[in-house]
Structure formats: structure tokens, C-alpha cells
CSV table of C-alpha atoms in Angstrom, one decimal:
chain,number,residue,atom,x,y,z
A,1,MET,CA,0.5,7.6,-12.5
A,2,THR,CA,3.7,8.2,-16.1
A,3,THR,CA,4.9,6.3,-18.0
A,4,GLN,CA,8.4,6.8,-16.6
A,5,ASN,CA,7.5,5.8,-12.8
A,6,GLU,CA,5.5,2.7,-14.7
A,7,THR,CA,9.5,0.6,-14.3
A,8,LEU,CA,10.0,1.7,-11.2
A,9,PRO,CA,10.4,-2.6,-9.1
A,10,TYR,CA,8.1,-3.7,-6.9
A,11,GLU,CA,5.3,-1.4,-8.2
A,12,VAL,CA,6.8,1.9,-6.7
A,13,GLY,CA,3.8,4.6,-8.2
A,14,ARG,CA,1.6,2.3,-9.3
A,15,LEU,CA,-1.8,2.9,-8.0
A,16,THR,CA,-4.3,0.4,-8.4
A,17,ARG,CA,-7.6,0.4,-7.9
A,18,GLY,CA,-8.0,-2.3,-5.0
A,19,TRP,CA,-5.2,0.1,-3.5
A,20,ILE,CA,-6.7,3.1,-3.8
A,21,ALA,CA,-10.2,1.2,-1.8
A,22,MET,CA,-8.1,-0.4,-0.1
A,23,VAL,CA,-7.1,3.6,0.9
A,24,ALA,CA,-10.5,4.5,1.6
A,25,VAL,CA,-11.4,2.1,3.9
A,26,LEU,CA,-8.5,2.4,5.6
A,27,LEU,CA,-9.5,6.7,5.8
A,28,ILE,CA,-12.8,5.7,6.6
A,29,LEU,CA,-11.6,3.6,9.5
A,30,MET,CA,-9.4,6.1,10.4
A,31,GLY,CA,-12.2,8.5,10.3
A,32,VAL,CA,-14.1,6.0,13.1
A,33,GLY,CA,-11.0,6.2,15.5
A,34,GLY,CA,-10.9,9.9,15.5
A,35,TYR,CA,-14.1,10.9,16.2
A,36,ALA,CA,-14.1,7.9,18.7
A,37,TYR,CA,-10.9,9.7,20.4
A,38,TYR,CA,-12.6,13.0,20.4
A,39,LEU,CA,-15.4,11.7,22.6
A,40,GLN,CA,-12.9,10.5,25.3
A,41,PHE,CA,-11.1,13.4,25.3
A,42,THR,CA,-14.3,15.9,25.7
A,43,GLN,CA,-16.1,13.6,27.7
A,44,GLY,CA,-13.1,11.8,29.6
A,45,GLU,CA,-12.1,8.3,29.9
A,46,ILE,CA,-15.9,8.0,31.6
A,47,VAL,CA,-16.9,6.6,27.7
A,48,THR,CA,-14.7,3.7,28.2
A,49,GLY,CA,-15.1,1.2,30.1
A,50,LEU,CA,-11.3,1.9,32.1
A,51,ARG,CA,-12.4,2.4,35.6
A,52,ASN,CA,-10.4,2.9,39.0
A,53,LEU,CA,-9.5,-0.6,41.0
A,54,GLY,CA,-10.4,-2.0,43.8
A,55,THR,CA,-12.9,1.3,44.7
A,56,MET,CA,-15.0,1.5,41.0
A,57,GLY,CA,-14.3,-2.5,40.9
A,58,GLY,CA,-12.5,-2.1,37.6
A,59,ALA,CA,-9.1,-1.7,35.5
A,60,THR,CA,-7.1,1.4,34.4
A,61,TRP,CA,-5.0,-0.3,32.1
A,62,GLY,CA,-7.4,-1.8,29.7
A,63,LEU,CA,-7.4,-2.3,25.8
A,64,TYR,CA,-5.0,0.0,25.2
A,65,ILE,CA,-2.2,-1.1,27.1
A,66,VAL,CA,-3.5,-4.3,25.7
A,67,PHE,CA,-2.4,-3.3,22.0
A,68,LEU,CA,0.2,-1.4,23.8
A,69,VAL,CA,1.9,-4.5,24.2
A,70,TYR,CA,1.3,-5.7,21.5
A,71,PHE,CA,2.6,-3.1,19.4
A,72,ILE,CA,5.8,-3.6,21.1
A,73,GLY,CA,5.9,-6.9,20.5
A,74,LEU,CA,6.0,-6.4,16.8
A,75,SER,CA,8.6,-3.9,16.9
A,76,PHE,CA,10.9,-6.9,17.6
A,77,THR,CA,11.6,-8.4,14.5
A,78,GLY,CA,12.5,-5.5,12.2
A,79,ILE,CA,15.3,-4.8,14.3
A,80,SER,CA,16.5,-8.9,15.0
A,81,ILE,CA,15.8,-10.0,11.8
A,82,ALA,CA,18.4,-6.8,10.1
A,83,ALA,CA,20.8,-7.7,13.0
A,84,MET,CA,21.1,-11.4,12.3
A,85,ILE,CA,21.5,-10.6,8.2
A,86,ARG,CA,24.7,-8.2,9.0
A,87,LEU,CA,25.7,-10.7,12.1
A,88,LEU,CA,25.2,-13.9,11.3
A,89,GLY,CA,25.3,-13.8,7.4
A,90,LEU,CA,21.9,-14.5,7.3
A,91,GLU,CA,21.4,-13.8,3.1
A,92,LYS,CA,18.7,-16.0,2.4
A,93,ILE,CA,15.7,-14.1,4.6
A,94,LYS,CA,17.3,-10.4,3.2
A,95,PRO,CA,14.4,-10.3,1.2
A,96,ILE,CA,12.5,-9.9,3.9
A,97,ALA,CA,14.8,-7.3,6.0
A,98,ARG,CA,13.1,-3.9,4.7
A,99,MET,CA,10.1,-4.8,5.0
A,100,ALA,CA,10.3,-6.1,8.9
A,101,GLU,CA,12.5,-2.9,9.3
A,102,THR,CA,9.3,-0.7,8.0
A,103,MET,CA,6.7,-2.7,10.3
A,104,THR,CA,9.0,-2.2,13.2
A,105,VAL,CA,9.3,1.9,13.1
A,106,ILE,CA,5.8,2.0,12.5
A,107,ALA,CA,4.7,-0.7,15.2
A,108,LEU,CA,6.7,1.4,17.4
A,109,ILE,CA,4.2,4.9,16.1
A,110,LEU,CA,1.6,2.9,16.6
A,111,GLY,CA,3.1,1.3,20.9
A,112,ALA,CA,3.6,5.5,21.4
A,113,MET,CA,-0.2,7.0,20.1
A,114,THR,CA,-1.7,3.5,22.2
A,115,ILE,CA,0.0,5.5,24.8
A,116,MET,CA,-1.4,8.8,24.1
A,117,VAL,CA,-5.2,7.5,23.5
A,118,ASP,CA,-4.6,6.3,26.8
A,119,VAL,CA,-3.8,8.7,29.5
A,120,GLY,CA,-6.7,11.2,29.9
A,121,GLN,CA,-4.1,14.4,29.2
A,122,PRO,CA,-2.0,13.4,26.5
A,123,LEU,CA,0.4,16.6,26.2
A,124,ARG,CA,0.2,16.3,29.6
A,125,ALA,CA,2.4,12.8,30.5
A,126,MET,CA,4.4,13.7,27.3
A,127,VAL,CA,5.9,16.9,28.6
A,128,ASN,CA,5.7,15.0,32.7
A,129,LEU,CA,7.7,12.4,31.7
A,130,PHE,CA,10.8,13.6,29.9
A,131,ARG,CA,10.8,15.9,32.9
A,132,TYR,CA,10.3,13.5,35.7
A,133,ALA,CA,10.6,10.2,34.2
A,134,ARG,CA,13.2,7.9,36.5
A,135,PRO,CA,16.0,6.1,33.9
A,136,GLY,CA,15.6,2.9,36.5
A,137,SER,CA,12.3,2.5,36.3
A,138,PRO,CA,10.3,0.9,33.7
A,139,PHE,CA,8.5,3.1,32.7
A,140,PHE,CA,10.8,5.2,31.7
A,141,GLY,CA,12.6,2.4,29.5
A,142,THR,CA,9.2,1.3,28.5
A,143,PHE,CA,7.7,4.6,27.4
A,144,THR,CA,11.4,6.9,26.3
A,145,LEU,CA,13.6,4.3,25.3
A,146,VAL,CA,11.4,2.1,23.6
A,147,ILE,CA,9.7,4.8,21.4
A,148,ALA,CA,11.9,7.8,21.6
A,149,GLY,CA,15.7,5.5,21.6
A,150,TYR,CA,14.1,2.2,19.5
A,151,LEU,CA,12.4,4.4,17.0
A,152,PHE,CA,14.6,6.8,16.2
A,153,ALA,CA,17.4,4.1,16.0
A,154,SER,CA,15.4,2.0,13.8
A,155,GLN,CA,14.1,5.2,11.6
A,156,ILE,CA,18.4,5.6,11.4
A,157,TYR,CA,19.0,1.5,10.3
A,158,LEU,CA,15.4,2.2,7.8
A,159,TYR,CA,16.9,4.9,5.7
A,160,LEU,CA,21.2,4.2,6.1
A,161,ASP,CA,19.6,0.5,4.8
A,162,GLY,CA,18.2,2.1,2.3
A,163,ARG,CA,19.9,4.1,0.5
A,164,ARG,CA,21.1,2.0,-2.1
A,165,ASP,CA,18.1,1.7,-3.7
A,166,ALA,CA,17.4,4.7,-3.7
A,167,ALA,CA,20.7,5.6,-5.0
A,168,ILE,CA,20.1,3.2,-7.8
A,169,LEU,CA,15.9,4.7,-8.3
A,170,ALA,CA,16.5,8.0,-8.0
A,171,LYS,CA,18.5,7.8,-12.6
A,172,LYS,CA,15.2,7.5,-13.7
A,173,PRO,CA,13.8,10.3,-14.8
A,174,GLY,CA,9.6,10.4,-12.9
A,175,ARG,CA,8.2,12.1,-9.8
A,176,PHE,CA,9.9,10.6,-7.3
A,177,GLN,CA,13.0,10.8,-8.4
A,178,ARG,CA,13.9,14.1,-6.2
A,179,PHE,CA,13.0,12.2,-3.1
A,180,PHE,CA,15.3,9.3,-3.8
A,181,ARG,CA,18.2,11.7,-4.7
A,182,LEU,CA,17.7,13.0,-0.9
A,183,TRP,CA,17.4,10.3,0.5
A,184,ALA,CA,20.3,8.0,-1.4
A,185,ALA,CA,22.5,11.3,-0.1
A,186,GLY,CA,25.5,11.2,-3.1
A,187,TYR,CA,25.9,7.2,-2.5
A,188,LYS,CA,27.0,5.6,-5.6
A,189,GLY,CA,27.8,2.7,-4.6
A,190,THR,CA,31.6,2.3,-4.9
A,191,PRO,CA,33.4,-0.3,-2.5
A,192,ALA,CA,34.4,2.5,-0.5
A,193,GLU,CA,30.9,3.3,0.5
A,194,LYS,CA,29.1,-0.4,0.4
A,195,LYS,CA,32.4,-1.3,2.6
A,196,ARG,CA,32.0,2.3,5.0
A,197,HIS,CA,27.7,1.2,4.9
A,198,ASN,CA,28.7,-2.5,6.1
A,199,GLN,CA,30.9,-1.8,8.5
A,200,ALA,CA,28.5,1.3,10.0
A,201,SER,CA,25.2,-1.0,9.7
A,202,PHE,CA,27.3,-3.8,11.7
A,203,TRP,CA,27.9,-1.7,14.4
A,204,MET,CA,24.2,0.1,14.7
A,205,ALA,CA,23.1,-4.2,14.7
A,206,ILE,CA,25.4,-4.4,17.6
A,207,ALA,CA,24.6,-1.9,19.6
A,208,ILE,CA,20.7,-1.9,18.9
A,209,VAL,CA,20.5,-5.7,19.9
A,210,PRO,CA,20.6,-4.8,23.7
A,211,LEU,CA,18.5,-1.7,23.3
A,212,LEU,CA,16.2,-4.2,21.6
A,213,ILE,CA,16.5,-6.8,24.6
A,214,THR,CA,16.6,-3.3,27.5
A,215,ALA,CA,12.8,-2.3,25.6
A,216,HIS,CA,10.8,-5.1,25.0
A,217,SER,CA,12.5,-6.2,29.3
A,218,THR,CA,11.4,-3.1,30.9
A,219,LEU,CA,8.2,-3.4,29.3
A,220,GLY,CA,8.0,-7.1,31.0
A,221,PHE,CA,8.6,-5.2,34.2
A,222,VAL,CA,6.2,-2.7,33.9
A,223,PHE,CA,4.1,-5.9,34.8
A,224,GLY,CA,6.5,-7.9,36.7
A,225,LEU,CA,7.9,-5.1,39.6
A,226,GLN,CA,4.5,-4.7,41.2
A,227,ALA,CA,4.8,-5.9,43.9
A,228,GLY,CA,1.5,-5.6,44.8
A,229,ARG,CA,-0.4,-6.4,41.9
A,230,PRO,CA,-0.9,-10.8,42.1
A,231,GLY,CA,-0.1,-12.5,38.3
A,232,TRP,CA,2.2,-9.4,37.6
A,233,PHE,CA,4.8,-9.8,39.9
A,234,SER,CA,7.1,-12.4,39.2
A,235,ALA,CA,10.6,-12.1,37.2
A,236,LEU,CA,9.9,-14.3,34.5
A,237,GLN,CA,7.3,-11.0,33.0
A,238,ALA,CA,11.4,-10.2,31.6
A,239,PRO,CA,11.2,-12.5,29.6
A,240,GLU,CA,8.2,-14.0,28.7
A,241,PHE,CA,7.6,-10.5,26.5
A,242,VAL,CA,10.5,-11.0,24.6
A,243,ALA,CA,9.2,-14.5,23.5
A,244,LEU,CA,5.7,-13.4,23.0
A,245,ALA,CA,6.8,-10.3,21.2
A,246,GLY,CA,9.5,-12.5,18.3
A,247,VAL,CA,6.0,-14.7,18.5
A,248,SER,CA,4.2,-12.4,17.4
A,249,GLY,CA,6.4,-10.0,15.1
A,250,PHE,CA,7.4,-13.3,13.4
A,251,GLY,CA,4.0,-14.6,12.5
A,252,LEU,CA,2.7,-10.7,11.2
A,253,LEU,CA,6.0,-10.6,8.8
A,254,ILE,CA,4.9,-14.2,8.0
A,255,CYS,CA,2.0,-12.6,7.3
A,256,ILE,CA,2.9,-9.3,5.7
A,257,ALA,CA,5.3,-10.5,3.5
A,258,ALA,CA,3.0,-13.8,1.9
A,259,ILE,CA,0.6,-10.6,1.0
A,260,ILE,CA,3.1,-9.2,-1.1
A,261,ARG,CA,4.4,-12.3,-2.3
A,262,LYS,CA,0.9,-12.8,-3.9
A,263,VAL,CA,0.2,-8.5,-4.3
A,264,LEU,CA,3.6,-8.1,-6.1
A,265,ASN,CA,4.0,-11.4,-7.5
A,266,ALA,CA,7.1,-12.0,-6.1
A,267,GLU,CA,7.7,-15.7,-5.8
A,268,GLU,CA,10.8,-16.1,-7.2
A,269,LYS,CA,11.9,-13.4,-4.2
A,270,LEU,CA,9.6,-14.6,-1.6
A,271,ASN,CA,10.1,-18.3,-2.5
A,272,GLN,CA,9.1,-20.9,-0.4
A,273,ASP,CA,13.3,-21.0,1.2
A,274,VAL,CA,12.1,-17.8,3.0
A,275,PHE,CA,9.1,-19.0,4.7
A,276,GLU,CA,10.8,-22.7,5.9
A,277,TRP,CA,12.9,-20.6,7.8
A,278,LEU,CA,10.3,-17.9,8.9
A,279,GLY,CA,8.3,-20.6,10.2
A,280,ASN,CA,10.9,-23.2,11.7
A,281,PHE,CA,12.4,-19.7,13.6
A,282,LEU,CA,8.0,-19.3,14.5
A,283,MET,CA,8.4,-22.4,16.0
A,284,PHE,CA,11.6,-22.5,18.2
A,285,LEU,CA,10.2,-19.3,19.4
A,286,ILE,CA,6.5,-20.9,20.6
A,287,VAL,CA,8.3,-23.3,22.3
A,288,ALA,CA,9.8,-21.2,24.3
A,289,TYR,CA,7.0,-19.3,24.8
A,290,LEU,CA,5.2,-22.5,26.1
A,291,TYR,CA,7.8,-22.7,28.7
A,292,PHE,CA,6.9,-20.1,29.8
A,293,MET,CA,3.7,-20.7,29.6
A,294,VAL,CA,4.1,-24.2,31.3
A,295,VAL,CA,6.2,-22.4,35.0
A,296,GLU,CA,4.0,-20.0,34.7
A,297,TRP,CA,1.0,-22.5,34.9
A,298,LEU,CA,2.8,-24.5,37.4
A,299,THR,CA,3.5,-22.1,39.9
A,300,ALA,CA,0.7,-20.3,39.8
A,301,THR,CA,-1.3,-23.6,40.7
A,302,TYR,CA,1.0,-25.9,42.9
A,303,SER,CA,0.3,-23.8,46.3
A,304,SER,CA,-0.4,-20.1,45.9
A,305,GLY,CA,-3.3,-18.5,47.9
A,306,GLY,CA,-5.2,-15.5,48.5
A,307,ALA,CA,-5.2,-13.0,46.2
A,308,GLU,CA,-2.9,-15.0,43.6
A,309,ALA,CA,-5.2,-17.7,44.1
A,310,SER,CA,-8.1,-16.1,42.6
A,311,VAL,CA,-5.8,-14.4,39.5
A,312,SER,CA,-4.8,-17.8,38.6
A,313,ASN,CA,-8.5,-19.6,39.3
A,314,ALA,CA,-10.4,-17.0,36.8
A,315,LEU,CA,-7.4,-17.8,34.5
A,316,PHE,CA,-7.9,-21.4,33.9
A,317,THR,CA,-11.2,-22.2,35.7
A,318,GLY,CA,-13.0,-19.5,36.1
A,319,GLU,CA,-13.9,-16.0,34.3
A,320,TYR,CA,-10.9,-15.7,31.2
A,321,ALA,CA,-10.6,-19.7,31.2
A,322,TRP,CA,-12.6,-19.8,27.2
A,323,MET,CA,-9.8,-16.9,27.0
A,324,TYR,CA,-6.6,-18.4,28.0
A,325,TRP,CA,-7.6,-22.0,26.7
A,326,LEU,CA,-7.7,-20.4,23.5
A,327,THR,CA,-4.8,-19.0,23.2
A,328,VAL,CA,-3.2,-22.5,24.0
A,329,ALA,CA,-4.7,-23.9,21.2
A,330,THR,CA,-3.9,-21.2,19.0
A,331,LEU,CA,-0.2,-21.7,20.1
A,332,LEU,CA,-0.7,-25.6,19.9
A,333,ILE,CA,-2.0,-25.7,16.8
A,334,PRO,CA,0.7,-24.0,14.8
A,335,PHE,CA,3.6,-25.2,16.8
A,336,GLY,CA,2.5,-28.7,15.8
A,337,LEU,CA,1.8,-27.4,11.9
A,338,LEU,CA,5.3,-26.5,12.5
A,339,VAL,CA,7.1,-29.2,13.5
A,340,TYR,CA,5.3,-31.7,11.6
A,341,GLN,CA,5.9,-29.6,8.5
A,342,PHE,CA,10.2,-29.3,10.2
A,343,ILE,CA,10.6,-33.1,10.9
A,344,PHE,CA,8.7,-34.2,7.6
A,345,LYS,CA,10.4,-31.2,5.0
A,346,ARG,CA,6.6,-30.9,4.0
A,347,TYR,CA,6.1,-27.8,3.7
A,348,ARG,CA,2.9,-25.7,3.1
A,349,LEU,CA,2.7,-21.9,2.7
A,350,ALA,CA,-0.4,-21.5,3.7
A,351,TRP,CA,0.6,-23.8,7.5
A,352,ILE,CA,3.2,-21.3,7.6
A,353,VAL,CA,0.7,-18.6,7.9
A,354,ALA,CA,-2.2,-20.4,9.2
A,355,SER,CA,0.3,-20.8,11.7
A,356,GLY,CA,1.3,-16.8,11.5
A,357,PHE,CA,-1.7,-15.5,11.7
A,358,MET,CA,-3.0,-17.8,15.1
A,359,VAL,CA,0.0,-16.8,16.5
A,360,ASN,CA,-1.0,-13.1,16.4
A,361,ILE,CA,-5.0,-14.2,17.9
A,362,ALA,CA,-2.7,-15.7,20.9
A,363,ALA,CA,-0.6,-12.9,21.4
A,364,VAL,CA,-3.2,-10.0,21.4
A,365,VAL,CA,-5.9,-12.8,23.7
A,366,LYS,CA,-2.3,-13.6,26.4
A,367,ARG,CA,-1.4,-10.1,26.6
A,368,TYR,CA,-5.4,-9.1,27.5
A,369,LEU,CA,-4.4,-11.9,30.1
A,370,ILE,CA,-1.4,-11.0,31.1
A,371,VAL,CA,-3.4,-7.0,31.6
A,372,VAL,CA,-6.6,-7.8,33.3
A,373,PRO,CA,-7.6,-10.0,35.2
A,374,SER,CA,-4.4,-9.1,38.0
A,375,GLN,CA,-6.2,-5.8,38.1
A,376,THR,CA,-10.3,-7.0,38.2
A,377,HIS,CA,-9.2,-10.4,40.2
A,378,GLY,CA,-5.5,-9.9,41.3
A,379,THR,CA,-6.1,-7.1,44.8
A,380,LEU,CA,-4.8,-7.6,47.7
A,381,LEU,CA,-7.2,-5.2,49.5
A,382,PRO,CA,-10.3,-5.7,50.6
A,383,TYR,CA,-12.3,-5.5,47.5
A,384,GLY,CA,-14.5,-7.8,45.9
A,385,ILE,CA,-13.7,-8.9,42.1
A,386,GLY,CA,-13.9,-6.8,39.3
A,387,SER,CA,-14.6,-6.6,36.0
A,388,TYR,CA,-13.6,-4.9,32.3
A,389,SER,CA,-15.7,-4.3,29.8
A,390,PRO,CA,-14.4,-2.6,27.0
A,391,THR,CA,-16.9,0.2,25.2
A,392,TRP,CA,-17.5,0.5,21.4
A,393,VAL,CA,-14.9,3.7,21.8
A,394,GLU,CA,-11.9,1.6,22.7
A,395,TYR,CA,-12.4,-0.9,20.7
A,396,ALA,CA,-13.1,2.1,17.8
A,397,VAL,CA,-10.1,3.8,18.8
A,398,VAL,CA,-7.8,0.6,18.8
A,399,LEU,CA,-9.5,-0.1,14.7
A,400,GLY,CA,-8.8,3.4,13.9
A,401,ILE,CA,-4.9,3.4,15.1
A,402,PHE,CA,-4.3,-0.6,13.8
A,403,ALA,CA,-5.7,1.5,10.5
A,404,PHE,CA,-3.3,4.0,9.9
A,405,GLY,CA,-0.5,1.5,10.9
A,406,THR,CA,-1.8,-0.2,7.4
A,407,LEU,CA,-2.0,3.1,5.6
A,408,MET,CA,2.0,4.0,7.0
A,409,PHE,CA,2.8,0.6,5.2
A,410,VAL,CA,1.0,0.7,2.0
A,411,LEU,CA,1.6,4.1,1.2
A,412,PHE,CA,5.5,3.0,1.9
A,413,ILE,CA,5.0,0.8,-0.5
A,414,LYS,CA,4.1,2.6,-2.9
A,415,ILE,CA,6.8,5.0,-2.4
A,416,PHE,CA,10.1,2.8,-1.6
A,417,PRO,CA,10.9,-0.7,-2.6
A,418,ILE,CA,9.9,-3.5,-0.2
A,419,MET,CA,12.2,-5.3,-0.9
A,420,ASN,CA,16.0,-5.0,-1.6
A,421,ILE,CA,16.6,-3.6,-5.5
A,422,PRO,CA,18.8,-7.5,-6.7
A,423,GLU,CA,22.3,-6.8,-7.3
A,424,ASN,CA,21.8,-6.7,-10.9
A,425,SER,CA,19.3,-3.6,-11.0
A,426,GLU,CA,22.7,-0.9,-10.4
A,427,GLY,CA,22.8,0.0,-14.1
A,428,GLY,CA,26.2,2.2,-13.9
A,429,GLU,CA,27.5,2.1,-10.8
B,1,MET,CA,37.8,14.2,10.1
B,2,ARG,CA,35.2,11.6,9.4
B,3,LYS,CA,35.9,9.0,11.7
B,4,LYS,CA,36.4,11.6,14.6
B,5,LEU,CA,33.5,13.1,14.1
B,6,THR,CA,31.7,9.5,14.6
B,7,SER,CA,33.7,8.5,17.6
B,8,LEU,CA,33.3,12.1,19.5
B,9,LEU,CA,29.4,11.8,19.0
B,10,VAL,CA,29.8,7.8,19.8
B,11,VAL,CA,31.5,8.9,22.9
B,12,LEU,CA,29.7,12.1,23.7
B,13,GLY,CA,26.4,9.6,23.4
B,14,PHE,CA,27.6,7.3,26.4
B,15,ALA,CA,28.6,10.3,28.4
B,16,LEU,CA,25.3,11.6,28.0
B,17,GLN,CA,23.6,8.3,28.8
B,18,GLY,CA,25.9,8.0,31.7
B,19,ILE,CA,25.0,11.3,33.3
B,20,SER,CA,22.0,12.6,32.7
B,21,PHE,CA,21.6,8.7,34.8
B,22,PHE,CA,23.1,8.7,37.9
B,23,PHE,CA,24.0,12.3,38.1
B,24,LEU,CA,21.2,14.0,36.7
B,25,ALA,CA,18.2,11.9,37.2
B,26,ALA,CA,15.7,11.0,40.6
B,27,PRO,CA,18.4,9.2,42.8
B,28,LEU,CA,18.8,6.0,42.0
B,29,GLY,CA,17.0,3.4,44.8
B,30,LEU,CA,14.8,3.3,46.7
B,31,SER,CA,12.8,6.8,47.5
B,32,THR,CA,12.9,8.0,51.2
B,33,SER,CA,11.5,11.7,50.7
B,34,GLU,CA,9.4,14.2,48.1
B,35,ALA,CA,13.0,16.0,46.6
B,36,ASP,CA,14.1,12.1,45.4
B,37,SER,CA,11.6,11.3,42.7
B,38,ASN,CA,12.5,14.6,41.2
B,39,PRO,CA,15.2,14.7,38.4
B,40,VAL,CA,18.4,16.9,40.3
B,41,MET,CA,17.5,18.7,37.0
B,42,PRO,CA,14.9,19.2,35.5
B,43,PHE,CA,13.9,17.4,31.5
B,44,ALA,CA,17.2,15.1,33.0
B,45,PRO,CA,16.0,12.3,30.3
B,46,VAL,CA,15.4,14.0,27.6
B,47,VAL,CA,19.7,14.1,27.9
B,48,PHE,CA,19.9,10.3,28.4
B,49,ILE,CA,17.5,10.3,25.3
B,50,VAL,CA,19.1,12.7,23.2
B,51,GLY,CA,22.6,10.4,24.3
B,52,VAL,CA,21.1,7.8,23.1
B,53,GLY,CA,19.8,9.5,19.2
B,54,MET,CA,23.9,10.9,19.2
B,55,VAL,CA,25.3,7.4,19.6
B,56,PHE,CA,23.1,6.1,16.7
B,57,VAL,CA,23.5,9.6,14.2
B,58,ALA,CA,27.0,8.7,14.3
B,59,ALA,CA,26.1,5.9,12.0
B,60,VAL,CA,24.3,8.7,9.5
B,61,VAL,CA,27.7,10.6,9.8
B,62,TYR,CA,30.1,7.9,9.1
B,63,GLU,CA,28.1,6.7,5.9
B,64,LEU,CA,27.0,10.0,4.6
B,65,LEU,CA,30.1,12.2,4.8
B,66,PRO,CA,32.7,13.1,2.2
B,67,GLU,CA,35.7,10.7,2.9
B,68,ASN,CA,39.0,12.9,2.9
B,69,SER,CA,41.6,11.8,1.3
B,70,ASP,CA,44.0,10.8,3.5
B,71,GLU,CA,40.8,8.4,5.1
């Protein structure tokens, strides 16, 4: 890299050995994932653990759908943070806005990829979805509105939000100058432009919040509207999905912010206040989700019968019980840690980060419990209990998708500042 | 010009969403025949998505288009 690039903020354009090694590892993981997908594409989904419901005693939705729900859930954070900053004036969390917006865009792309790997013929699925989808269907809401509309809106938000910083960086000579100039698109930082940006982002925030709620609710409706599937058919699914999306999204954002703080030595910008705010907000989201879990548990155990009881027994005391109680533990422990800090005002960064990490374990496992047991144990037809075990192909594909998402994030960090450049850096504006 | 174009995109975007949702896509409600399952116009969902996209493109137009001296 040139000496000129070294002057760019937040290590943009500066390639370290650690970064290159990380990219190499990610590329290897992507290669493994790509090979696994090649096997699946050429030999069919027989190489996965997915099987027909009932007649084959399996589950047609497995690990891919679990991670689809997880990735779409992660996308909740970026736009909600951006909207909160704009609509509620939360300037304190502004340093994490861009990383959250980037996370949203990447998470939505990964969500789209998991759908594509789940269907046997992805191209046919893509064409037919856009050709025949019913706008009233939750599938349309999730797979078309979310992936196309929400992703597009998030990209525009990220682009417009970055114009000011791109304009500042475009003044510095270097190999990315043309890219920054293109992104800035003539932005000069005049009071009129700033006013216009504030107006546009205000209205975008207003427009995007309903889209956000719709997106996460429709994903819940994909399960919640299926009357013939005990364990899924519930009015709580939509709000529950919104709450869990918030929990996992904010949890991962805490982890990412902590890593960036460490790697970029950004202790001053990503200070304790930012993490305290995130921790407190996560605590309230966990409370909301725990409430849903209690309501769900009471409803499922009080007087349910037949297939509904079969699913709830499998969850609470049977085959999936260890997963269920792991979810409860990985929600309750972070909740305890965050409440303690909130009450006694003794915040520790390590505890907040550990909480963010644990709730993500809870989120993945809980999504597994949402997707799988209702298929293996929830049939209304006279079939026996089914089973589902993901094969190495599914694990490898999911790992490859994760690696791809991480690669996009680490590449973005090297070509554009992951945090907004301070006001005093505007130079000649 | 900038404001007019932005407003036009927003109105047109919402209009496309409404038209595709209510008139071009498959009829709302319970399907009673195979015909009810198919959209009135093929690729009607794309029209809906284009509508969503236009509303957000309006923000880009609003920010990027140069201001007229009279604005």
C-alpha cells in the first residue's frame, strides 16, 4: 500500500499480516463450502439430512432455514440503529451506525444465499418466485420483499450515509480516490447538502421502520400461519421473531463493535458509554423475548393435546430438551449479567460482550427448535416420530456462507471507514 | 425539478405497489381454483418490488440531483 493510503482513517487500505491471514482462512472455508454445495447441486439434496415429512420421517427445512431465520434476524439491527439515531436523536451510538448498517446489508445477502442453497434448483426458484408469488403470502413478504426491498433500502441508506465521509476521503490522493469520488457523487458538505441529507435520511428512517417490522413479522408468519403444523401455528410467532431478531442482532453488534474497538484501537470513539447503551438495550430485548417464551411454554403445557403435546414434550423433556434448556440458560445468564450491571451501575465490557455472544448461541439454537421439532414431532397425519440430523455438507455450506459474510465485512473495512469520520476532519468544507 | 421528481418517484412507487398488490397479483383471499393461484399478470411481484425500490430511489434523487437556483 502507498504511504498516502496510510493516512486514511481507521486503517482503510492498510493490509496487515493478520488481515491477510484471516482472508486466506475465509477463502479456504468458502472453498470447502463451495465444494459441499457443488456436491449437493450435482447429486441432489440426498447428500443432506433433509428428507420428506411423514413418509420419509424427516424434515424438509433444516439447518439452512435455521440460518436463514438467523441471518434475517441479524439484519434487524442496522436499520433500527440508524432509525433510532435519526428519529430519537441518539447521537451517543452514532459510532456504531455504519457497522450496524453494513451488518444489515451483509446479513440480508447471506439470508438470500441460504434460501438459494435450500432449494434444489435455485435458478428455477428465483424465476418462479418473481413470476408467481402472491403478495398476500408470507413467503412473498419474506423472500421477495425482505430480500429485494429491504436489502435495496438498506444499501441506499448505507450509501447516502457514507457520502460525507467519501467526500472527505476523496480529497486525499491514493489508490481509492476515484472510488471515494464516485461514492461522494459531488458532495461538498455545504449547509444545503447537509440539510438535504438530514431530511432524506429522516424520511427514509420513517419509511424503513414499517418495512423492518413487516420483514421480520412475515418471516414469523411463514411458520405462524401454518394451521396444520402444531408448534408453529401461533399468533405469537410474528412478534416473537421481531424480538429474537433484535436480541441476536444487537448481541452480534456488541461483539463486532468490541472486535473493531480492539483491532482499530478505537477505545475513545467506541467508549464504555456505547457498550453500556447497547447492553441496556439488549437487556430489555431479552426481557421481551423471555416473556414470549414463558407465554409459549404456558400455552403449550397447560392443556395441549395430541400432536401439540408431542412437540412440547419433545421440546421440554424429550429429544430436544437439552437444546431448549441451553437456550434458556444462554438467555438467562446474559440477562442476569446485564441486569446486575444496570442496577449497580458497574459495567464491564467483557460481561457485555459475553452476553452478546451468548444470546447469539441462544438465537441459533432457538431457531433450530422453531424449525425442526414441529416437522419431526408435529404431524397431524398418522405417521411416526421423525428425525433430522444435518450432514457435513450442510455444516460446510453454512460455514462457507458465514465465511463469505465475514469476508465481505473485512473487505469493506479496508475500503471504507467503518465508523463516521469526526467533524473536525472535514478540512476544507 | 428535484422535489418534483422525488415526489413523482414516491407517488409512482406507492402506486405500483398498490396496483400490483390488488390488481395484478393473484386474487387475495382463499383460492377456489387453479386460476386463482396464478397472478393476473405474470411477474406482478416484480412490479411490486420495483415500486418499493422506486420509493427508496427517491431519496437518492433528492440528495444527488443538483439544486435549481430557484429552490
